[in-house]
PDB file of C-alpha atoms and ligand atoms in Angstrom:
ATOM      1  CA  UNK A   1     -67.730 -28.679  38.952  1.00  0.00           C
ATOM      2  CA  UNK A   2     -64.995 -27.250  37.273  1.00  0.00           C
ATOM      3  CA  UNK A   3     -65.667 -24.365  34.332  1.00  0.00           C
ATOM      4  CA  UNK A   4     -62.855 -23.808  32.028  1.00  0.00           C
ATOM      5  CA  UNK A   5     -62.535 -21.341  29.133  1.00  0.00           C
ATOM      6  CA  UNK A   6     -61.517 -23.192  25.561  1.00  0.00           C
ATOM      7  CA  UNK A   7     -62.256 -19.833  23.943  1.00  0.00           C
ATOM      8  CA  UNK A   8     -63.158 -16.418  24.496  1.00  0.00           C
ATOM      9  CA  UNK A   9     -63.302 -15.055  20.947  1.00  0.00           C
ATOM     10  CA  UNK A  10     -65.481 -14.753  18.185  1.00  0.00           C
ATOM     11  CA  UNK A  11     -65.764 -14.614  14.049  1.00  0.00           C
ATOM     12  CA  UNK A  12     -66.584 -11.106  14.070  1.00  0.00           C
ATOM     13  CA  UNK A  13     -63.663  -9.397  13.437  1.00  0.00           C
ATOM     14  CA  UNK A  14     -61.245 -12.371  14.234  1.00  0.00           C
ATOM     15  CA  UNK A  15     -58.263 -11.839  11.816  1.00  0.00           C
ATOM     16  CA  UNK A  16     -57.668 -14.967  10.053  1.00  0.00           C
ATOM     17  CA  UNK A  17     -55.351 -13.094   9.067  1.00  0.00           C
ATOM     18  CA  UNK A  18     -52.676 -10.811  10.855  1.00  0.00           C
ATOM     19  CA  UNK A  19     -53.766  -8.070  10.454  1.00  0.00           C
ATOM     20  CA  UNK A  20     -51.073  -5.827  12.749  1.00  0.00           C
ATOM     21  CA  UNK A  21     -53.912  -4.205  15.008  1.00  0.00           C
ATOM     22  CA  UNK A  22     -52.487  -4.298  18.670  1.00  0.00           C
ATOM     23  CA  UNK A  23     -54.298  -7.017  19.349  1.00  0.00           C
ATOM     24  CA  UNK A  24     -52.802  -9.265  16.774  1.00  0.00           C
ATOM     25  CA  UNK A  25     -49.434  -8.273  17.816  1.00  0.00           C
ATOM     26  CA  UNK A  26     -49.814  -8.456  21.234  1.00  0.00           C
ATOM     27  CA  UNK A  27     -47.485 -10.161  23.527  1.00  0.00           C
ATOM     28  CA  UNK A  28     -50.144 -11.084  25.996  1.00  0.00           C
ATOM     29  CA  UNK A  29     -51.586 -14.375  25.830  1.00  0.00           C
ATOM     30  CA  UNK A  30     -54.409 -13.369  27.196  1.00  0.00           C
ATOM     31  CA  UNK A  31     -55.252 -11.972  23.803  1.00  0.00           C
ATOM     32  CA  UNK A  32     -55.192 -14.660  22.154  1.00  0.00           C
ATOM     33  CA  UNK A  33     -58.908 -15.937  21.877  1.00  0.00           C
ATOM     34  CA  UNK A  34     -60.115 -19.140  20.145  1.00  0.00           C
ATOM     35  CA  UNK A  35     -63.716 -19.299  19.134  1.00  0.00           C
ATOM     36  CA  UNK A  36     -65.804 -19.347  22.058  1.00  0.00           C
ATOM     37  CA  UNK A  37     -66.396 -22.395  24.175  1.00  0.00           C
ATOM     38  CA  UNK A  38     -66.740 -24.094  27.999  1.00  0.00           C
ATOM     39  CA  UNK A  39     -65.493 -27.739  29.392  1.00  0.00           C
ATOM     40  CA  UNK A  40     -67.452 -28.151  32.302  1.00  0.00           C
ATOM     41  CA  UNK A  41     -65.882 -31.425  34.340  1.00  0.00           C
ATOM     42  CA  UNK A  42     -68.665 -32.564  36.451  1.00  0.00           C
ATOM     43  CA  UNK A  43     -68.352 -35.494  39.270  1.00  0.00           C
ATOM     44  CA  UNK A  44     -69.863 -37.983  36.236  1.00  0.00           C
ATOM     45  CA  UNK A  45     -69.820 -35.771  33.007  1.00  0.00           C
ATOM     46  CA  UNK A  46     -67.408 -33.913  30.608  1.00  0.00           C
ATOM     47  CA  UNK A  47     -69.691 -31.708  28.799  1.00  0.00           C
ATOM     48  CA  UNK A  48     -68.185 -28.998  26.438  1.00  0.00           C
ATOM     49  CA  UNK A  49     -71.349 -26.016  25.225  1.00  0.00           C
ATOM     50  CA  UNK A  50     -70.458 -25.252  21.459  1.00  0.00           C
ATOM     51  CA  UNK A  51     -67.754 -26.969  19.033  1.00  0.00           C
ATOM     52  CA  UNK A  52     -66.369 -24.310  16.835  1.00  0.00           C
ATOM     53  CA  UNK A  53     -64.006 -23.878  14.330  1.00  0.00           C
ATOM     54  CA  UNK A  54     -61.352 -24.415  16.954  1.00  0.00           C
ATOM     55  CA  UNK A  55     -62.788 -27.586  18.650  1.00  0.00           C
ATOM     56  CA  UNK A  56     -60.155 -30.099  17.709  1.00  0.00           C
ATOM     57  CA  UNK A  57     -57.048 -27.581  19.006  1.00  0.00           C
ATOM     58  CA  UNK A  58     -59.173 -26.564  22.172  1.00  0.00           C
ATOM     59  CA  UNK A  59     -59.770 -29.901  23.162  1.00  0.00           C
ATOM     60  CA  UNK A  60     -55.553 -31.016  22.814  1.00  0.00           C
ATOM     61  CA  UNK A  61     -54.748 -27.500  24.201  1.00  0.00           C
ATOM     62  CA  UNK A  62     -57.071 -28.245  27.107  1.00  0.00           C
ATOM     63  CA  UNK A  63     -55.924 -32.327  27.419  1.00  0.00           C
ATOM     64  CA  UNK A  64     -59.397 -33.465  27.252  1.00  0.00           C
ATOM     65  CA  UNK A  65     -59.284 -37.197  26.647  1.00  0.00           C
ATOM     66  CA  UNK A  66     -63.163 -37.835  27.001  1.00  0.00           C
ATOM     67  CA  UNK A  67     -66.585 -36.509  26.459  1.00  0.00           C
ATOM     68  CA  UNK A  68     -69.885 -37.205  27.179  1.00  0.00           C
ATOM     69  CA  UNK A  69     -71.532 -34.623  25.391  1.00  0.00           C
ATOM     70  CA  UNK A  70     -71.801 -31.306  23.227  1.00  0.00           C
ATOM     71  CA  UNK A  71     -74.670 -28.696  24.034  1.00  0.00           C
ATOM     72  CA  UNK A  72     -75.277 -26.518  21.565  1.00  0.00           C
ATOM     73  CA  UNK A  73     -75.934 -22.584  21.956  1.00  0.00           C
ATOM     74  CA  UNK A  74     -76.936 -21.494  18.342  1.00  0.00           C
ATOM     75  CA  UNK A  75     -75.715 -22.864  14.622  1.00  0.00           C
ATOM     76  CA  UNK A  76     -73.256 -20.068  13.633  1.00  0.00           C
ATOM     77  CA  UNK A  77     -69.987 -21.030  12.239  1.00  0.00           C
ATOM     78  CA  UNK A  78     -68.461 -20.032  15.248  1.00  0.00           C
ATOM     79  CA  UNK A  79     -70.421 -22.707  17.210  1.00  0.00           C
ATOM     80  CA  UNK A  80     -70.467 -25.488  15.236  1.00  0.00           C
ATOM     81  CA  UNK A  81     -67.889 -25.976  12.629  1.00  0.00           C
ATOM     82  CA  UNK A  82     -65.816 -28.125  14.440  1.00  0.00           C
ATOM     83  CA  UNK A  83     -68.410 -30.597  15.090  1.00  0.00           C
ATOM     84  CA  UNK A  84     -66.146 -33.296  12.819  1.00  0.00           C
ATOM     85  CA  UNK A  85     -63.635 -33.687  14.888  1.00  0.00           C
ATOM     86  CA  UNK A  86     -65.682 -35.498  17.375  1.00  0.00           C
ATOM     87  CA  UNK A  87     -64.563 -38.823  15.688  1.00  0.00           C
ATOM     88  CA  UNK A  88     -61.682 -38.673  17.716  1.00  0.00           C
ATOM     89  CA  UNK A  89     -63.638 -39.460  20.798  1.00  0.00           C
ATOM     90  CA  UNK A  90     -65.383 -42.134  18.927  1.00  0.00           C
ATOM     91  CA  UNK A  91     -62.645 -43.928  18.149  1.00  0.00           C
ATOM     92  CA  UNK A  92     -60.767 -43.807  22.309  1.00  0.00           C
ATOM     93  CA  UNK A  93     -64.112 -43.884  23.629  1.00  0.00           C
ATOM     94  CA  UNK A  94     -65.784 -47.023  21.294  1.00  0.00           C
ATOM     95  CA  UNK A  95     -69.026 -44.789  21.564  1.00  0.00           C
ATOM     96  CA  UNK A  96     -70.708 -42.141  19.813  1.00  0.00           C
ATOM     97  CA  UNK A  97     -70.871 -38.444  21.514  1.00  0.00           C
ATOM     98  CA  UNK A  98     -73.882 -37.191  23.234  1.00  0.00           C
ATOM     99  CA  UNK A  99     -75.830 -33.907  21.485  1.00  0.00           C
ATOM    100  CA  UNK A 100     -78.019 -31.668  22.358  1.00  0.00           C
ATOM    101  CA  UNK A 101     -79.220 -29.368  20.021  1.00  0.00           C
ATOM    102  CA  UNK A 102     -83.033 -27.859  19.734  1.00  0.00           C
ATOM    103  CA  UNK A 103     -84.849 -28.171  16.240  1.00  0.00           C
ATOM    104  CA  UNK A 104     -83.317 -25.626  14.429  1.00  0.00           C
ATOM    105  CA  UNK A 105     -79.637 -26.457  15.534  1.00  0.00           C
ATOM    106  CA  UNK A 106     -80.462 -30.552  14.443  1.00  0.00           C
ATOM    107  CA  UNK A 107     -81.129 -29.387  10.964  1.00  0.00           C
ATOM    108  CA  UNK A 108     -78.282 -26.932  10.790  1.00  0.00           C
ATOM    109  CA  UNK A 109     -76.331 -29.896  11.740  1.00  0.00           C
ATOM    110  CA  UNK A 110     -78.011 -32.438   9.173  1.00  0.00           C
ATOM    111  CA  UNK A 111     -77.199 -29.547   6.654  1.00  0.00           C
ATOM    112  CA  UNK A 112     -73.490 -28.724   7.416  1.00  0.00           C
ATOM    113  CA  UNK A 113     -72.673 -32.917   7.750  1.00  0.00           C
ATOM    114  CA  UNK A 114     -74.921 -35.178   6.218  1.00  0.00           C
ATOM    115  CA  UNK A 115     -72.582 -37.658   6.012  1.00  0.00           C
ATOM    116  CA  UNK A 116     -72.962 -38.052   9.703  1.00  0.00           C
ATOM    117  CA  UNK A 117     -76.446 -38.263   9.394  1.00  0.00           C
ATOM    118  CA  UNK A 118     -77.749 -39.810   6.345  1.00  0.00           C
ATOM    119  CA  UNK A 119     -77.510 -43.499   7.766  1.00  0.00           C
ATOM    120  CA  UNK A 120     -74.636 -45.407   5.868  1.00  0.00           C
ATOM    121  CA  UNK A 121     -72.837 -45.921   8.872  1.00  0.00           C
ATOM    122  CA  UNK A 122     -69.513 -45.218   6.797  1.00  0.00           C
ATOM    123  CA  UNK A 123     -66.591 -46.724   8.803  1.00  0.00           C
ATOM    124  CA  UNK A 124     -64.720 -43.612  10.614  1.00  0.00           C
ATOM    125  CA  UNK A 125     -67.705 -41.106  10.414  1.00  0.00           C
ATOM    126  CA  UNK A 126     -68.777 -38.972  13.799  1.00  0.00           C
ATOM    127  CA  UNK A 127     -71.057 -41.057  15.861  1.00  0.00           C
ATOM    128  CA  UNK A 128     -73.423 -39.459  17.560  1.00  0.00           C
ATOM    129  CA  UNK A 129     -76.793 -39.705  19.753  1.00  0.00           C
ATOM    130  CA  UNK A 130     -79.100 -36.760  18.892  1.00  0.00           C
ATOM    131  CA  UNK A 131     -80.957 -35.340  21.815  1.00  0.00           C
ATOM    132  CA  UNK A 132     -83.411 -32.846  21.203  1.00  0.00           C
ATOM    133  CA  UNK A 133     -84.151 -29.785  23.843  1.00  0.00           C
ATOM    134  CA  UNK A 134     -86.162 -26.721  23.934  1.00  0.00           C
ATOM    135  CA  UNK A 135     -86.812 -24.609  26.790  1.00  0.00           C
ATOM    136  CA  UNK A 136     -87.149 -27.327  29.490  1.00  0.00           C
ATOM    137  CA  UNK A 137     -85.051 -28.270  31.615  1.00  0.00           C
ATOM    138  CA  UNK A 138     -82.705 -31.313  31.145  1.00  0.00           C
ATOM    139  CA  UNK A 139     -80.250 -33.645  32.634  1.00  0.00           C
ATOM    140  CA  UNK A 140     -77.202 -34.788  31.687  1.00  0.00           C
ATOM    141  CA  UNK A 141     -76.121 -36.947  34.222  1.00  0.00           C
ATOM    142  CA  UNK A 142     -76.630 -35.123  37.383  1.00  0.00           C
ATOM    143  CA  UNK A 143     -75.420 -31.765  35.334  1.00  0.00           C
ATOM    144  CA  UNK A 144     -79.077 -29.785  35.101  1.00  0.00           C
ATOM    145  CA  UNK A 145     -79.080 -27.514  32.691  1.00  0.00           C
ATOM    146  CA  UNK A 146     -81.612 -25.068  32.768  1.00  0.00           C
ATOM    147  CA  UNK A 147     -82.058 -23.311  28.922  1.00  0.00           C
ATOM    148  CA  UNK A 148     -82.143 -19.785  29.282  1.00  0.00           C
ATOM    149  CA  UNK A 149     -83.310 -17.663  25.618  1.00  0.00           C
ATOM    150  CA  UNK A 150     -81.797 -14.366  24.158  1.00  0.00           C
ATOM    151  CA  UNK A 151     -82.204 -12.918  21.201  1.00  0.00           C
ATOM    152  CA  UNK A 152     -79.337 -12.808  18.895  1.00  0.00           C
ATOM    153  CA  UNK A 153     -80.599 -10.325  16.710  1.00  0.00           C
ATOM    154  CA  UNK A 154     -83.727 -12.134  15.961  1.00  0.00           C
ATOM    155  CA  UNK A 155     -82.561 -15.862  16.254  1.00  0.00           C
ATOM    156  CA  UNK A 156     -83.342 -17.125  19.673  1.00  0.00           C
ATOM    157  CA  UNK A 157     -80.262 -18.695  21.211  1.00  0.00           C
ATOM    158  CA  UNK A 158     -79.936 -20.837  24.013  1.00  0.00           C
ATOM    159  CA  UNK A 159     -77.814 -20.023  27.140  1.00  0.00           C
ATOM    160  CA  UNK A 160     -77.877 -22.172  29.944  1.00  0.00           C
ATOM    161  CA  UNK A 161     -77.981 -21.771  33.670  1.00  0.00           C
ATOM    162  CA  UNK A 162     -76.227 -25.114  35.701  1.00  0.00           C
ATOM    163  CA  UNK A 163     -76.879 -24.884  39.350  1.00  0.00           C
ATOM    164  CA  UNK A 164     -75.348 -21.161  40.405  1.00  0.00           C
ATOM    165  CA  UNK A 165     -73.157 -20.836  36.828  1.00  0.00           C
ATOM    166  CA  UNK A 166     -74.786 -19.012  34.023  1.00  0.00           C
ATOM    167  CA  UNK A 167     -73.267 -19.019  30.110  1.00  0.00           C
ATOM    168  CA  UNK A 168     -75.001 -16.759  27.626  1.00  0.00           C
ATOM    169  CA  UNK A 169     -72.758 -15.833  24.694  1.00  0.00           C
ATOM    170  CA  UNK A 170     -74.104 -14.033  21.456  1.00  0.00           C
ATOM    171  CA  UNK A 171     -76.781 -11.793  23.300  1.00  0.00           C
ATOM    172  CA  UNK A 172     -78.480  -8.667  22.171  1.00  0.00           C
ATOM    173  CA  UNK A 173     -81.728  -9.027  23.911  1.00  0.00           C
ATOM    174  CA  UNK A 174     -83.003 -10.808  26.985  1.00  0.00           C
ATOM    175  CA  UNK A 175     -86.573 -10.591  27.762  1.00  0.00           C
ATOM    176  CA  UNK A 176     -87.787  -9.588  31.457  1.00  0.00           C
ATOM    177  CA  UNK A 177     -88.877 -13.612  32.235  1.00  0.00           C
ATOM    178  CA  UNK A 178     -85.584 -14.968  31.204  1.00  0.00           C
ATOM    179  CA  UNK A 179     -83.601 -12.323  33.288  1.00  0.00           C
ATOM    180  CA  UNK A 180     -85.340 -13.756  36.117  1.00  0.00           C
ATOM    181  CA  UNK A 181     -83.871 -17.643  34.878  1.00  0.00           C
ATOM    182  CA  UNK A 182     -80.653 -15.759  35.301  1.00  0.00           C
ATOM    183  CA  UNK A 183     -81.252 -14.095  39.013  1.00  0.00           C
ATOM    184  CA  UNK A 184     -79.250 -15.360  41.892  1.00  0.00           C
ATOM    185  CA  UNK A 185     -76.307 -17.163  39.669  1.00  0.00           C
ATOM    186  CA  UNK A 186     -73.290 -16.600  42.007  1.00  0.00           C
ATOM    187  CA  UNK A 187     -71.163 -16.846  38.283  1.00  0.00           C
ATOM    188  CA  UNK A 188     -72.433 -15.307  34.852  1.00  0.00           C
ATOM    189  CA  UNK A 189     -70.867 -15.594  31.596  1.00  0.00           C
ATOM    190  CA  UNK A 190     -71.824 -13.139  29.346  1.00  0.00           C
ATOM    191  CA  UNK A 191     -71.251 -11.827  25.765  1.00  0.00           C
ATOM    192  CA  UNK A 192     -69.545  -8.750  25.289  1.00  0.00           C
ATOM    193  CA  UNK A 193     -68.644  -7.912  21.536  1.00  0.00           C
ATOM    194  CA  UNK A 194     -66.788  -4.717  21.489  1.00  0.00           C
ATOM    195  CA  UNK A 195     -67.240  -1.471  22.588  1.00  0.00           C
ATOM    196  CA  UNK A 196     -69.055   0.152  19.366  1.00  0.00           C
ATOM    197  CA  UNK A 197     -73.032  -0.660  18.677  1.00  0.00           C
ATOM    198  CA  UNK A 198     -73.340  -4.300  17.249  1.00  0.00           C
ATOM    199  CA  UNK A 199     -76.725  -5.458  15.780  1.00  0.00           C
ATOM    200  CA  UNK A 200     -76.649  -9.168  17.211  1.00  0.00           C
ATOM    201  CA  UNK A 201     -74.351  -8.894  20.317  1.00  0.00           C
ATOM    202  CA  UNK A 202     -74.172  -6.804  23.305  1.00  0.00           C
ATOM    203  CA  UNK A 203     -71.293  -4.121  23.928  1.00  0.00           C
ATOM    204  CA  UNK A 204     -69.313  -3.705  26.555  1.00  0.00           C
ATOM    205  CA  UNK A 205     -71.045  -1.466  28.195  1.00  0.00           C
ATOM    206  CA  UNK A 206     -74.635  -3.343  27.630  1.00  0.00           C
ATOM    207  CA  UNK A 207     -72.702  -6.406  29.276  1.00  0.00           C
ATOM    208  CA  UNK A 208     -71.832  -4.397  31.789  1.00  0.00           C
ATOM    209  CA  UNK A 209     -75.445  -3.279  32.493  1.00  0.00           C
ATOM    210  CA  UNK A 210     -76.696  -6.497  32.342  1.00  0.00           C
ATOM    211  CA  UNK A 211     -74.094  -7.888  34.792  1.00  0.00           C
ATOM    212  CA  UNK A 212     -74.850  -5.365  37.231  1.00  0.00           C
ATOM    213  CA  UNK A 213     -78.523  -6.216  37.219  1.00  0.00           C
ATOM    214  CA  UNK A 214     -78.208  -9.876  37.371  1.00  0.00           C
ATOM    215  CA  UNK A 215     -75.607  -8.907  40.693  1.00  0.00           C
ATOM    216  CA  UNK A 216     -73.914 -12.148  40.158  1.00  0.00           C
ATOM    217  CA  UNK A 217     -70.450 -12.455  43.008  1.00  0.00           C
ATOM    218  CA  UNK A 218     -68.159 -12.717  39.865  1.00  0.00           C
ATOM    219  CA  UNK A 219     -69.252 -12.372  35.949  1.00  0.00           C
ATOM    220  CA  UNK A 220     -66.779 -12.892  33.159  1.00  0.00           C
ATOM    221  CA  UNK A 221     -67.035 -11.609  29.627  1.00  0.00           C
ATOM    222  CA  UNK A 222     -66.431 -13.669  26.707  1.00  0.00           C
ATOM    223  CA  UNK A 223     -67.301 -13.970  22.492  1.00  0.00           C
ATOM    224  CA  UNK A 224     -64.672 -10.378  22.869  1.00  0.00           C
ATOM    225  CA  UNK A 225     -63.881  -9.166  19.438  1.00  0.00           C
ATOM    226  CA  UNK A 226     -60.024  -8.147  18.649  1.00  0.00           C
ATOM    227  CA  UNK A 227     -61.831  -4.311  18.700  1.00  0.00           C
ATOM    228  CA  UNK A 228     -62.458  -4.563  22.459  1.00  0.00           C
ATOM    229  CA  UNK A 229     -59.199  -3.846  22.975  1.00  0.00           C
ATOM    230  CA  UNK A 230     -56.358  -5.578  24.942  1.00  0.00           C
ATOM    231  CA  UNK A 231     -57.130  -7.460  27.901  1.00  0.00           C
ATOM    232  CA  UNK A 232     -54.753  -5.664  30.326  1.00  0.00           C
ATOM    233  CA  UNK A 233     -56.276  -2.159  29.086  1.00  0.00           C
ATOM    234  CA  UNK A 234     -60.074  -3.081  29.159  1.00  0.00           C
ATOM    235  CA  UNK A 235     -59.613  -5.534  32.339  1.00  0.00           C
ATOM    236  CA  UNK A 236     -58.571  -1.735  34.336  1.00  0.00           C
ATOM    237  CA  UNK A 237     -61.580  -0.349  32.790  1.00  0.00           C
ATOM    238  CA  UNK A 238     -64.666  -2.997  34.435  1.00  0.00           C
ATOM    239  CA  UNK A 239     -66.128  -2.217  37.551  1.00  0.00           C
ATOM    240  CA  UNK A 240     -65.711  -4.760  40.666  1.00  0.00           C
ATOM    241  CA  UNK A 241     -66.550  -8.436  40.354  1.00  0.00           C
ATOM    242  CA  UNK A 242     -66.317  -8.325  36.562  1.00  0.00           C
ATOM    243  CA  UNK A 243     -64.014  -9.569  34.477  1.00  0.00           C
ATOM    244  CA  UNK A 244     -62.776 -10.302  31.250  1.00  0.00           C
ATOM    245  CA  UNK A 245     -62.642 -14.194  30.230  1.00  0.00           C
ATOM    246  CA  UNK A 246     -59.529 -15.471  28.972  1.00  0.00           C
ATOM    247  CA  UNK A 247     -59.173 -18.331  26.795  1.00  0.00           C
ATOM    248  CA  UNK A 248     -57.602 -21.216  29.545  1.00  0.00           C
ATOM    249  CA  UNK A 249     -59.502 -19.431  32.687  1.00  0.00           C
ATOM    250  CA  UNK A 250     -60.530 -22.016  34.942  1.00  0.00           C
ATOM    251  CA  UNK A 251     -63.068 -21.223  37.566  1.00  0.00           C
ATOM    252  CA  UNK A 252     -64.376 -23.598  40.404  1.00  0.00           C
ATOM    253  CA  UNK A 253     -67.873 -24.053  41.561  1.00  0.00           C
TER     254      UNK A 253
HETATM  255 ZN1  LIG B 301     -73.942 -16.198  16.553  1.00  0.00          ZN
HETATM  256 ZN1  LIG B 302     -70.914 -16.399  17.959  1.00  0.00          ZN
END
């Protein structure tokens, strides 16, 4: 199975404009994050988890010419406003795209494109096959994902652990029994905001503690904020075995 990074950023404090911070004028490409997002190229599925603003770009920057499905973490803009752009599959693949969404994401969904829901079958609209979850587990082809729930201030949001790979993004709080979900993941993906207190997402530094609990071999930090900092300052900063994500970072496992 191969991970790869479509984005490693976030709405919170993304400048949609430039705003000259050192981050917005940086020469690194490494700091230059989409909205946050994973392909995950399995022996029989191409699954991406979240379809955000940036979908359409992240799928031609990343040359993906097919997919199975869309798993969704949470309905945030940053999640699912690229949802649309799915038609392009449609129309290469001749079939509609595979979601997965719990109950409250499916009526985000209904509400941001009802168009795609509401039955006329207009010519050219996303097709798609609904799939509800919750917190079992489910298959999607031989991928299992196991849903794994955080609190995002107080919206439950779903990560998912698939065999020893973990993704959480937009965590502030993970209760005792989900930590133990977590436990024994040889890769975790976790959220880390910025390095001042957020209300819905961890900081660095509660990443950090986090990671170091769950003892994964390698953990990579994603949903960054342009007020982390730049990647080749905060990168010298993290202890061993953790990392920051970068959007095109391709790990195999
Ligand atoms: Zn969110
Ligand atoms: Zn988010």
């Amino acid at each position: 199975m191969t991970i790869t990074f479509l984005g490693t950023g976030t709405s919170q404090g993304v400048p949609v404009i430039a705003c000259g911070c050192a981050i917005c004028t940086s020469t690194d490409a490494n700091d230059k994050r989409l909205r946050s997002s994973v392909l995950i190229e399995a022996q029989d599925k191409t699954i991406v988890i979240d379809s955000g603003p940036d979908f359409r770009y992240q799928m031609l920057r990343a040359g993906v010419k097919h997919l199975d499905a869309i798993v969704y973490t949470h309905e945030h803009k940053d999640h699912i406003a690229g949802m649309d752009d799915i038609r392009a599959f449609n129309y290469f693949q001749n079939s509609p795209v595979n979601i997965y969404a719990d109950f409250r994401v499916q009526k985000a969904l209904i509400r941001e494109f009802p168009y795609v829901f509401d039955g006329t079958g207009y010519p050219g609209i996303p097709q798609v096959i609904v799939h509800p979850i919750n917190l079992s587990p489910f298959n999607i082809g031989s991928v299992k994902f196991i849903p794994v729930e955080v609190l995002h201030y107080r919206l439950p949001v779903l990560g998912f652990r698939i065999n020893d790979f973990t993704y959480i993004t937009d965590a502030k709080t993970i209760s005792e029994s989900e930590r133990q979900k977590i436990k024994g993941s040889k890769v975790l993906v976790i959220n880390a905001l910025q390095k001042q207190t957020h209300i819905s997402h961890f900081t660095l530094n509660e990443a950090i503690d986090f990671a170091l609990e769950i003892g994964a071999e390698q953990t990579y930090l994603t949903h960054i904020s342009h007020r982390l900092g730049k990647h080749e300052d905060v990168s010298k900063e993290l202890p061993p075995n953790i990392f920051l994500a970068y959007d095109g970072l391709k790990i195999d496992i």
